[in-house]
Coordinates of C-alpha atoms and ligand atoms in Angstrom, one line a residue:
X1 CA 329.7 217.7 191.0
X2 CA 327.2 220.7 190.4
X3 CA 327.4 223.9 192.4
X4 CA 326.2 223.8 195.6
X5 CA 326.4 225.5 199.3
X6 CA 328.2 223.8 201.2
X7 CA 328.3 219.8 202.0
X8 CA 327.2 220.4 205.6
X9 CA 323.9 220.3 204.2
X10 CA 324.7 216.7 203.8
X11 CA 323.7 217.1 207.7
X12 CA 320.8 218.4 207.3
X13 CA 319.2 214.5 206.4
X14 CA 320.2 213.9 209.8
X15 CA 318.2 216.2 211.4
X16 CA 315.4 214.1 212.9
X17 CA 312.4 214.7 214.5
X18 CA 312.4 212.5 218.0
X19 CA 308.6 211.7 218.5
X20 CA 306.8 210.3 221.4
X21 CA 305.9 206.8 221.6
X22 CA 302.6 205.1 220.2
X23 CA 300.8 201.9 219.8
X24 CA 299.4 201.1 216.2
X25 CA 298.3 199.1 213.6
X26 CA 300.1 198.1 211.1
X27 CA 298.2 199.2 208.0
X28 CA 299.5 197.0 205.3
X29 CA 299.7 193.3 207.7
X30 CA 297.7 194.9 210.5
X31 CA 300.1 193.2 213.1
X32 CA 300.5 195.5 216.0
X33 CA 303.6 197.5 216.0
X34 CA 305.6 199.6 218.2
X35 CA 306.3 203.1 216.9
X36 CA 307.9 206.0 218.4
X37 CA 307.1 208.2 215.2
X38 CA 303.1 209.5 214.3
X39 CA 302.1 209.5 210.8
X40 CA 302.2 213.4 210.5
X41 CA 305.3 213.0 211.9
X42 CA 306.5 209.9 209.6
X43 CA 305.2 212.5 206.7
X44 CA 307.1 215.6 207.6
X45 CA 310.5 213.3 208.2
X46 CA 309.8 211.9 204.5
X47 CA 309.7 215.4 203.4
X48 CA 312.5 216.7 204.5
X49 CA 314.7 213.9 204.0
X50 CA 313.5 213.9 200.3
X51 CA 314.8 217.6 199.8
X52 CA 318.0 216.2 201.1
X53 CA 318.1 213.4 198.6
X54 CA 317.2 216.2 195.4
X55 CA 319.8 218.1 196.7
X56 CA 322.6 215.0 196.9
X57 CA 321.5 212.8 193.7
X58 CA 319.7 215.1 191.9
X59 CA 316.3 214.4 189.5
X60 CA 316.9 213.5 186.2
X61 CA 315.6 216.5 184.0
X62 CA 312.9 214.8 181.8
X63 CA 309.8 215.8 182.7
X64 CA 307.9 213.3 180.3
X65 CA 310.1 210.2 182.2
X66 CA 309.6 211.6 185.5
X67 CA 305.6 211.6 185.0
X68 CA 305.8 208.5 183.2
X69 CA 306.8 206.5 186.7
X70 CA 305.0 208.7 188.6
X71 CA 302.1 208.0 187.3
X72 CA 302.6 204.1 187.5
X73 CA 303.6 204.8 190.8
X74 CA 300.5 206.8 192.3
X75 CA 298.0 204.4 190.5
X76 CA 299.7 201.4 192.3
X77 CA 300.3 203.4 195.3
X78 CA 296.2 204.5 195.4
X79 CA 294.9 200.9 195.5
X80 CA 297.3 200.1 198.8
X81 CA 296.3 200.5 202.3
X82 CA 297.7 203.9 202.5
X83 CA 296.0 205.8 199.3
X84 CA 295.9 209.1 201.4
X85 CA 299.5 209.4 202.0
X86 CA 301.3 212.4 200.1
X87 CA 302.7 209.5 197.8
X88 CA 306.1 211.4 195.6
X89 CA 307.7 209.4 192.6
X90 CA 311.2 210.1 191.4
X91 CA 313.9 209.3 189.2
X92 CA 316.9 210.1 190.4
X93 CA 319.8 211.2 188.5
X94 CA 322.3 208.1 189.2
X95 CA 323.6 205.5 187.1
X96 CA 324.0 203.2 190.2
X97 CA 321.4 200.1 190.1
X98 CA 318.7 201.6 193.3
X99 CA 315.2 202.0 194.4
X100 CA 314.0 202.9 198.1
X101 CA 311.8 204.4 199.9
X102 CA 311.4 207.1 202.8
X103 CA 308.8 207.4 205.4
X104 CA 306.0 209.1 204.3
X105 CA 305.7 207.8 200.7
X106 CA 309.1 209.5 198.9
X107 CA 310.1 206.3 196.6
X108 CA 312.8 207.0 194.3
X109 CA 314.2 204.5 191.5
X110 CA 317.6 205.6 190.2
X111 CA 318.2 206.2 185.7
X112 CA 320.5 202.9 186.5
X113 CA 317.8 201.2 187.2
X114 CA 315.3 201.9 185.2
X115 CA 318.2 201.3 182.1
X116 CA 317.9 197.7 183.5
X117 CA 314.3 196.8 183.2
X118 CA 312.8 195.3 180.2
X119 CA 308.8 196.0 180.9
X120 CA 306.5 198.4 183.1
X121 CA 305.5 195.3 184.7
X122 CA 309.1 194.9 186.2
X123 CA 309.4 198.9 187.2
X124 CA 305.6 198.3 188.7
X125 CA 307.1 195.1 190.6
X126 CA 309.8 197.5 192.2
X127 CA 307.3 200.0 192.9
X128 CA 304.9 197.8 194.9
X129 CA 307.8 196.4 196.5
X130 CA 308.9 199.9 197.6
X131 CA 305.2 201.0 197.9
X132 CA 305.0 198.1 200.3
X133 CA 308.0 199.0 202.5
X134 CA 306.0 202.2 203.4
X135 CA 302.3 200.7 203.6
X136 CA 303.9 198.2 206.5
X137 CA 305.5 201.1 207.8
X138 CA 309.1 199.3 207.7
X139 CA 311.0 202.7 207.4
X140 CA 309.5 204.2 210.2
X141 CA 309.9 201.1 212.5
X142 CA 313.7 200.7 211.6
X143 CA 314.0 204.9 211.8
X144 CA 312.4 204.3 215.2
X145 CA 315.0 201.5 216.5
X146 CA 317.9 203.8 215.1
X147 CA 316.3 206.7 217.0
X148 CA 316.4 204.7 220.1
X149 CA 320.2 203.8 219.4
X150 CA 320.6 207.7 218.7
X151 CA 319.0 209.7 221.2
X152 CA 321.8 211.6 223.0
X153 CA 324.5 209.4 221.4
X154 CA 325.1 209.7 217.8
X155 CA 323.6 213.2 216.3
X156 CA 325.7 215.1 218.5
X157 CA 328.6 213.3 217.3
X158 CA 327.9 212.9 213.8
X159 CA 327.5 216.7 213.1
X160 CA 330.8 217.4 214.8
X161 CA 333.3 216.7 211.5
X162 CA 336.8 215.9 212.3
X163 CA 339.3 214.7 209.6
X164 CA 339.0 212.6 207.4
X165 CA 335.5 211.7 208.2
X166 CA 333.8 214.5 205.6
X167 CA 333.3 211.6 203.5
X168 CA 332.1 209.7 206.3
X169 CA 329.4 211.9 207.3
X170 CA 327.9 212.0 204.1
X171 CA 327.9 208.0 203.8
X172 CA 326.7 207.8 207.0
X173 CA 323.6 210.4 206.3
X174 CA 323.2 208.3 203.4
X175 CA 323.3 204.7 205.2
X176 CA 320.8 206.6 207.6
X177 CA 318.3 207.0 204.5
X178 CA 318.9 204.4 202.7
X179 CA 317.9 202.2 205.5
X180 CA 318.8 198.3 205.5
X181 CA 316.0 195.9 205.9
X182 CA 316.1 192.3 207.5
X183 CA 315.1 189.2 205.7
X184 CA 311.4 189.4 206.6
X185 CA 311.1 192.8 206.0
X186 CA 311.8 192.1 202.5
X187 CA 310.0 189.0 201.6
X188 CA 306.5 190.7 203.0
X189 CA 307.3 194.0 200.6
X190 CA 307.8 191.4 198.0
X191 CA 304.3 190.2 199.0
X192 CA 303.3 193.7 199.2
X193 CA 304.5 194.3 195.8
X194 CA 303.0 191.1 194.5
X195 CA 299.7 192.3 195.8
X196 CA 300.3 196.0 194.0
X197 CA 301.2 194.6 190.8
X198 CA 297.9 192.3 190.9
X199 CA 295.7 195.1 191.7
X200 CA 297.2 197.2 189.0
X201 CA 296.5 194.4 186.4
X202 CA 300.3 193.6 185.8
X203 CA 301.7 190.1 185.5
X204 CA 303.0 189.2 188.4
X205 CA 305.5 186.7 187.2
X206 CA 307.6 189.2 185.8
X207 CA 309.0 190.6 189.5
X208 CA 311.0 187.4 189.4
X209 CA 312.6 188.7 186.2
X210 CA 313.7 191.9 187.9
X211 CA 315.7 189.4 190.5
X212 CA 317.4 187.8 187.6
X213 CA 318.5 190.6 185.9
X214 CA 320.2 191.7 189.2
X215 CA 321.6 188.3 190.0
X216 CA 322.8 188.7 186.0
X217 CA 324.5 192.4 186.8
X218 CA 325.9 191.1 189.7
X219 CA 327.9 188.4 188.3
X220 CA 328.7 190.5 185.3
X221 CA 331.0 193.2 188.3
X222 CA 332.8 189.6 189.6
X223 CA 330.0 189.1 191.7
X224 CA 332.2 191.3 194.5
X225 CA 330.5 194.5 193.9
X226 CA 326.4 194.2 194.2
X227 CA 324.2 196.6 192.8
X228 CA 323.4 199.3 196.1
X229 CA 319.6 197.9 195.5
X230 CA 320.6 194.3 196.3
X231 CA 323.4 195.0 198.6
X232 CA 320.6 196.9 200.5
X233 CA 317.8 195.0 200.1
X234 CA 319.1 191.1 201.3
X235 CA 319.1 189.0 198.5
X236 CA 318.4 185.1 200.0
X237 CA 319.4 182.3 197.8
X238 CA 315.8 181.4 197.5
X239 CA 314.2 184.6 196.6
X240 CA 313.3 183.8 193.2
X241 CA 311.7 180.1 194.4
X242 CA 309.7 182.0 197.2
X243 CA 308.6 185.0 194.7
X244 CA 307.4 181.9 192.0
X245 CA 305.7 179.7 194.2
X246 CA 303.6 183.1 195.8
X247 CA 302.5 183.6 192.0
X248 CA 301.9 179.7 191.7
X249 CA 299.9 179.9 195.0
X250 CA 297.6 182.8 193.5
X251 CA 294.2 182.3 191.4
X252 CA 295.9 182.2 187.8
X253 CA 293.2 184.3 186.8
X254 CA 294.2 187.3 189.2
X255 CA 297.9 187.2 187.7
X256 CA 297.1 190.4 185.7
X257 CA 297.9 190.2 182.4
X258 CA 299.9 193.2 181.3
X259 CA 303.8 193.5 180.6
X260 CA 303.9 196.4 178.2
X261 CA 307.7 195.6 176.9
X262 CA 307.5 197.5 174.1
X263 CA 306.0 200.3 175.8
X264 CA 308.2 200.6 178.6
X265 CA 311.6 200.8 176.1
X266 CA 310.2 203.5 173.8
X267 CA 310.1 205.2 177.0
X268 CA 313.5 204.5 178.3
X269 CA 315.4 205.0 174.7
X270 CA 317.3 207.3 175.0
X271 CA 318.2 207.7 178.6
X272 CA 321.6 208.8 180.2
X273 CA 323.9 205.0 180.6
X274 CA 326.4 205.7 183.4
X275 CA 328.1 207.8 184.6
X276 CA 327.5 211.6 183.0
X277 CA 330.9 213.3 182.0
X278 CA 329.2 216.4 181.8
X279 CA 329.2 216.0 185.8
X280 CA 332.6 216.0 185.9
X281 CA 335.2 213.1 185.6
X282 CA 338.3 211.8 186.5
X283 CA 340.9 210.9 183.7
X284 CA 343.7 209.5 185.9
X285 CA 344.5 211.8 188.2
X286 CA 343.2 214.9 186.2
X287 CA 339.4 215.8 186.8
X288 CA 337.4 217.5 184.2
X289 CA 334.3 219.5 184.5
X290 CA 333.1 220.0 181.0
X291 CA 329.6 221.6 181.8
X292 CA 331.7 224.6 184.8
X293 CA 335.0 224.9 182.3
X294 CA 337.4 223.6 184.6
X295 CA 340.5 221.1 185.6
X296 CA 342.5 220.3 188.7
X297 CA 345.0 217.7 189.3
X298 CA 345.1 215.6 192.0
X299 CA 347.8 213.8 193.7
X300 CA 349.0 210.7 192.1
X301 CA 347.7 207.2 194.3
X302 CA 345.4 209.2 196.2
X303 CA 341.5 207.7 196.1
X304 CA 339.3 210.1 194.5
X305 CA 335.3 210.7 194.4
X306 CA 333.1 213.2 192.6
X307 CA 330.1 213.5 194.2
X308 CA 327.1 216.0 193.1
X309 CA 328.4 217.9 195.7
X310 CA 332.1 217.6 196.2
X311 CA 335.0 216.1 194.3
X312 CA 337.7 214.7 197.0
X313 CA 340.7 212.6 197.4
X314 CA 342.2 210.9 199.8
X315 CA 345.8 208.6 200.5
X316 CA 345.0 205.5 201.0
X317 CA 346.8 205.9 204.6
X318 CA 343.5 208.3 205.4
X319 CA 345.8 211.1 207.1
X320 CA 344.9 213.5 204.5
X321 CA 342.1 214.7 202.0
X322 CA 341.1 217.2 199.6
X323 CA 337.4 218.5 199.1
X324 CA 336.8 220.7 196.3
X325 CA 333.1 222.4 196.4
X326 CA 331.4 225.6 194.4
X327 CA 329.0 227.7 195.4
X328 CA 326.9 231.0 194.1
X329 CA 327.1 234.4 196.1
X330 CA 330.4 234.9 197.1
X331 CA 333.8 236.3 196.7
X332 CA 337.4 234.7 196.7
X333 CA 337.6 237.4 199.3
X334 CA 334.3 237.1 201.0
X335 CA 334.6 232.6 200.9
X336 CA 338.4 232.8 202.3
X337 CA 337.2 235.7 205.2
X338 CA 334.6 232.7 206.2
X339 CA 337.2 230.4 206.5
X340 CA 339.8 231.6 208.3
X341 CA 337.3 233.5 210.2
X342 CA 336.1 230.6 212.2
X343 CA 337.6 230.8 215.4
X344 CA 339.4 227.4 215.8
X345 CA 341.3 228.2 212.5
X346 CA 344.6 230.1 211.9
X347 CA 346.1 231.0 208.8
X348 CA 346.7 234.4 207.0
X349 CA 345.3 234.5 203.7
X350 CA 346.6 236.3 200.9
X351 CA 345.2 237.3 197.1
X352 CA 346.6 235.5 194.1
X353 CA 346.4 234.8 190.8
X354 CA 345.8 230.9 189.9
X355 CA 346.3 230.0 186.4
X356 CA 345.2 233.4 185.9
X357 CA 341.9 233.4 188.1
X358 CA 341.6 235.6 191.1
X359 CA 342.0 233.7 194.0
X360 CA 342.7 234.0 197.8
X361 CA 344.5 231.2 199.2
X362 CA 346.8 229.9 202.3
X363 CA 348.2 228.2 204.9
X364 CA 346.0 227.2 208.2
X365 CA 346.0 225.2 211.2
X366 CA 342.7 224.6 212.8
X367 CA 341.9 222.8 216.0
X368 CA 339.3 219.8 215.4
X369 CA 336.4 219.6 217.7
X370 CA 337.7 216.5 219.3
X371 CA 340.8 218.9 220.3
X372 CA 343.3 217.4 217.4
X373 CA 345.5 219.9 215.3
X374 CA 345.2 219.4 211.3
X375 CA 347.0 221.5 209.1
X376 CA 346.3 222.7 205.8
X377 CA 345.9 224.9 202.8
X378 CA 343.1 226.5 200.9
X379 CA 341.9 228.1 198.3
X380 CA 339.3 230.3 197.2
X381 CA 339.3 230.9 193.5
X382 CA 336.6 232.4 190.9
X383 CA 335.6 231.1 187.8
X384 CA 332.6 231.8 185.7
X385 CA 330.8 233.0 188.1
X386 CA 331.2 230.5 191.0
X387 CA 333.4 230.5 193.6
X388 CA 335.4 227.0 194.4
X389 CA 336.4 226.1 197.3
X390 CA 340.0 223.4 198.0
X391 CA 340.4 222.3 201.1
X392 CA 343.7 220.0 201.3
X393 CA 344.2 219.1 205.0
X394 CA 346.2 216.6 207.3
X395 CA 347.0 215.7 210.5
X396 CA 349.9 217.7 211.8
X397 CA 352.0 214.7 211.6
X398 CA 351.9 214.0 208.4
X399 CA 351.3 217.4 207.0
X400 CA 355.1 218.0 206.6
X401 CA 354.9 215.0 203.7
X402 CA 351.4 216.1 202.3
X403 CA 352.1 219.5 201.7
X404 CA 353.7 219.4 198.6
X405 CA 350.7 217.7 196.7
X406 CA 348.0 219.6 198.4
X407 CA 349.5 223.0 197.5
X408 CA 349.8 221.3 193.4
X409 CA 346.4 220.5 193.6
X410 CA 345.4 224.3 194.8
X411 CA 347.5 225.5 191.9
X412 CA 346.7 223.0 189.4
X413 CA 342.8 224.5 189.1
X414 CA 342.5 226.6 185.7
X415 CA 339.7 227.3 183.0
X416 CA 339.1 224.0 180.6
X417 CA 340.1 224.9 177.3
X418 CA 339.9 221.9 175.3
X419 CA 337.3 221.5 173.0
X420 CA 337.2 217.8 172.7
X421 CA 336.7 217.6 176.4
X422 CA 334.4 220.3 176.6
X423 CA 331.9 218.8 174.1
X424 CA 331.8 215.0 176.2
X425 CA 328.1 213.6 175.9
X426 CA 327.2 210.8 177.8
X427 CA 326.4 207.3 176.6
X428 CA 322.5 206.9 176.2
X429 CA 320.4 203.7 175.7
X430 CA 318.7 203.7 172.5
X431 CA 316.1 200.9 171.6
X432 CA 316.1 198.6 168.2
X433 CA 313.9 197.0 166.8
X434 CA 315.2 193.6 165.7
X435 CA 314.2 193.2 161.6
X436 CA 315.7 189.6 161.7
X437 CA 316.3 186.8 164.0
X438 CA 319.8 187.5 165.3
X439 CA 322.4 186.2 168.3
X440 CA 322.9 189.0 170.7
X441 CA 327.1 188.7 168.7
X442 CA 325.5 189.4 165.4
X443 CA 323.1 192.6 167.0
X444 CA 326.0 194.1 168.6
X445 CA 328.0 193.9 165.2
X446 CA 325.0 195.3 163.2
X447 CA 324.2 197.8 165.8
X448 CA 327.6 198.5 167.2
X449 CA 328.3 200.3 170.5
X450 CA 330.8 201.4 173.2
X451 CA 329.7 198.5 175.5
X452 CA 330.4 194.7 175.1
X453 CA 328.0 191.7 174.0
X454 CA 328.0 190.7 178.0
X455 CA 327.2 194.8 179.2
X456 CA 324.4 193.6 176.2
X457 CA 323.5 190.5 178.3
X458 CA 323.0 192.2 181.0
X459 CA 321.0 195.5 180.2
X460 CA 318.6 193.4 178.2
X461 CA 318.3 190.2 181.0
X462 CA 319.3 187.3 178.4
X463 CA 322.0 184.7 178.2
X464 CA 324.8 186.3 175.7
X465 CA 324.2 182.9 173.5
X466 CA 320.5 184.7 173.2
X467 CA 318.8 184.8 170.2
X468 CA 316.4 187.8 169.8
X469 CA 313.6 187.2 168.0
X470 CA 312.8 189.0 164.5
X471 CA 310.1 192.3 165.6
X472 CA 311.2 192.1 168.8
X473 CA 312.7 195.1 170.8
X474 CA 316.3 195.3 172.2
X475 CA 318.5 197.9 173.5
X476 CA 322.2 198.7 173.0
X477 CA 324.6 201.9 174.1
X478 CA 325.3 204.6 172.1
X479 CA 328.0 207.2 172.3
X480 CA 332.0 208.0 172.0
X481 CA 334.4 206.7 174.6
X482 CA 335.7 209.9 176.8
X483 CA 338.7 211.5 175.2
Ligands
LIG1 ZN1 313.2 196.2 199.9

């Protein structure tokens, strides 16, 4: 997590313009199209949903990196049917294998991602495939059938929390963004993308490559867990056939000839791999936040998430939680007031001392909006210059066996102390160049890692029999497993 105000601006993605109806043109296919949304309108809902995804995933501060794609990105994005469009490249700070776009123009391709691509002609691929989600204006027509599905129905619901759906708001504002496309949708952005890549001069053939090395991470997690960008983006068996016979189907000579493999690693060595301690992370049931210098234990069994915004738990019966946020500007006193100020809540706080922080803390009941009684306790404790905020609630029937490890959990938050912890560094990429021929088992023993030969496989898209070839560039891990 990272300090933030509170996760109800989780809802603020959800607040979307409702346009009137008009008739257009599809600009990229130039199909006619039914569209409730304008393009000044599609623009300002891409805008504000972007400041919505800064604010959940957060950029990945390297300036050099971040112009790097969006430069790539606005040059392919120029040549489309839609140059004039307020076209925004990001790369946001998650390890999670994702790109997607917003109305508008807002693309984003996730670190994980780009740690998983082995040439600019494979980032441009994903590009042009994103680029061509907005230039057909797929967003905006599937933002326009979820409107119609919406209006009067869903919002008002949605922004009314009840328990144990805090979590559930926030996936849902993120489904809502991170909108699913059918079958056709994808294969014309792939056609879309094919055409972006040509027009930019890259090889087209490598967008196939980018579908094997997600096929390749897929059956590295047991094939269960897909990458968000394929689980999003549906992967038919025959992708890669229909992606190869397009390029076979083209002029050879308007293929495009660039790759730039060793190009695009030097730019990516070095990048964050996974998931950033510094964020925060769980050991077991204990959560450490190196970077804010502090721990908390939560209950033992219970599932637990740290999102940039909030760090929860939950029992896997669902009839309680635990949300831990921090935010700027406030007091113990002046946070806890807040809280038990609201109307539907009662409780009577009182001033502590937790682990030796000032804190306000206490019991409450509080009367959902759907009329249900939760109870609960919180906490309201200061620590270097932040005020964090637990919230432990359940429903009132099973509060009576909750209590106990909510109330640990509120006492459990102290200062992090321990030096080992506190100097956690993430793993990074870093890029080789290969002096010999060598067997991807002989590279990992000469250039050893915290990741195995098959996490190798993967990150560089080859076979783990592969041999890579003397001159050639390859890319391990480095970095110390978490204490
Ligand atoms: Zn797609």
């Amino acid at each position: 997590m990272r300090p933030a105000r509170r996760i109800a601006r989780v809802l603020a993605a959800l607040s979307l313009a409702v346009g009137l109806t008009t008739c257009a043109t599809n600009p990229a296919t130039g199909g006619h199209m039914l569209s409730l949304i304008s393009e000044p309108q599609e623009i300002a809902m891409g805008r504000e949903a972007d400041a919505s995804i800064i604010a959940q995933m957060g950029l990945v501060p390297d300036t050099a990196l971040q112009r790097y794609v969006s430069d790539l990105g606005l040059r392919l994005a120029r040549a489309s049917e839609r140059p004039n469009l307020p076209w925004t490249f990001r790369v946001v700070d998650d390890p999670i294998i994702n790109a997607f776009a917003l109305p508008g123009g807002y693309i984003y391709v996730s670190r994980g991602i780009l740690a998983h691509f082995n040439s600019e002609a494979e980032l441009a691929s994903v590009l042009g495939h994103e680029i061509g989600h907005v230039t057909a204006r797929h967003s905006v027509q599937q933002l326009s059938k979820q409107q119609l599905a919406q209006i009067g129905v869903g919002v008002a619901q949605i922004a009314a929390p009840r328990l144990g759906q805090v979590l559930g708001i926030a996936t849902q504002g993120l489904e809502l963004l991170f909108l699913k496309f059918g079958r056709d949708d994808e294969n014309q952005a792939d056609q879309l993308g094919l055409r972006y890549m040509r027009r930019g001069g890259y090889d087209s053939r490598e967008m196939v490559k980018v579908y094997v090395m997600l096929e390749r991470v897929s059956a590295a997690s047991g094939g269960g867990r897909l990458p968000d960008w394929q689980s999003t983006h549906p992967n038919p068996v025959d992708r890669q056939q229909r992606i190869n016979s397009a390029v076979a189907a083209l002029p050879p000579d308007s293929l495009g000839t660039l790759v730039r493999r060793p190009e695009y690693l030097q730019r990516v060595d070095g990048i964050v791999f996974g998931n950033n301690p510094r964020d925060g992370y769980f050991k077991e049931t204990r959560f450490y936040h190196p970077d804010l210098r502090f721990r908390v234990t939560f209950p033992a069994g219970w599932k637990t998430f740290n999102t940039r915004q909030v760090v929860a738990a939950q029992p896997t019966e669902e009839d309680a939680q635990i949300l831990l946020t921090a935010g700027p500007g406030a007091t113990p006193d002046s946070a806890a007031n807040a809280f038990f100020g609201n109307e539907a809540v009662r409780g009577q706080p009182q001033r502590q001392q937790i682990n030796g922080l000032p804190a306000v803390s206490g019991s409450f009941t509080a009367q959902t909006q759907s009329g249900q009684t939760i109870a609960g306790a919180a906490a309201f404790i200061s620590h270097g210059g932040l005020v964090y905020e637990i919230i432990g609630m359940a429903t009132q029937a099973a509060w009576s066996q909750r209590q106990a490890a909510i109330t640990s959990t509120l006492q459990s938050f102290g200062s992090l102390t321990d030096a080992a912890i506190l100097a956690v560094q993430p793993f990074r990429l870093d890029v080789i160049r290969v002096d010999r021929d060598a067997t991807l088992t002989d590279f990992a023993r000469r250039y050893p890692g915290p990741v195995s030969v098959s996490a190798l496989a993967v990150m560089n898209n080859v076979d783990s029999t592969a041999t890579l070839p003397r001159n050639s560039f390859a890319k391990r891990v480095v970095g110390t497993p978490l204490p």
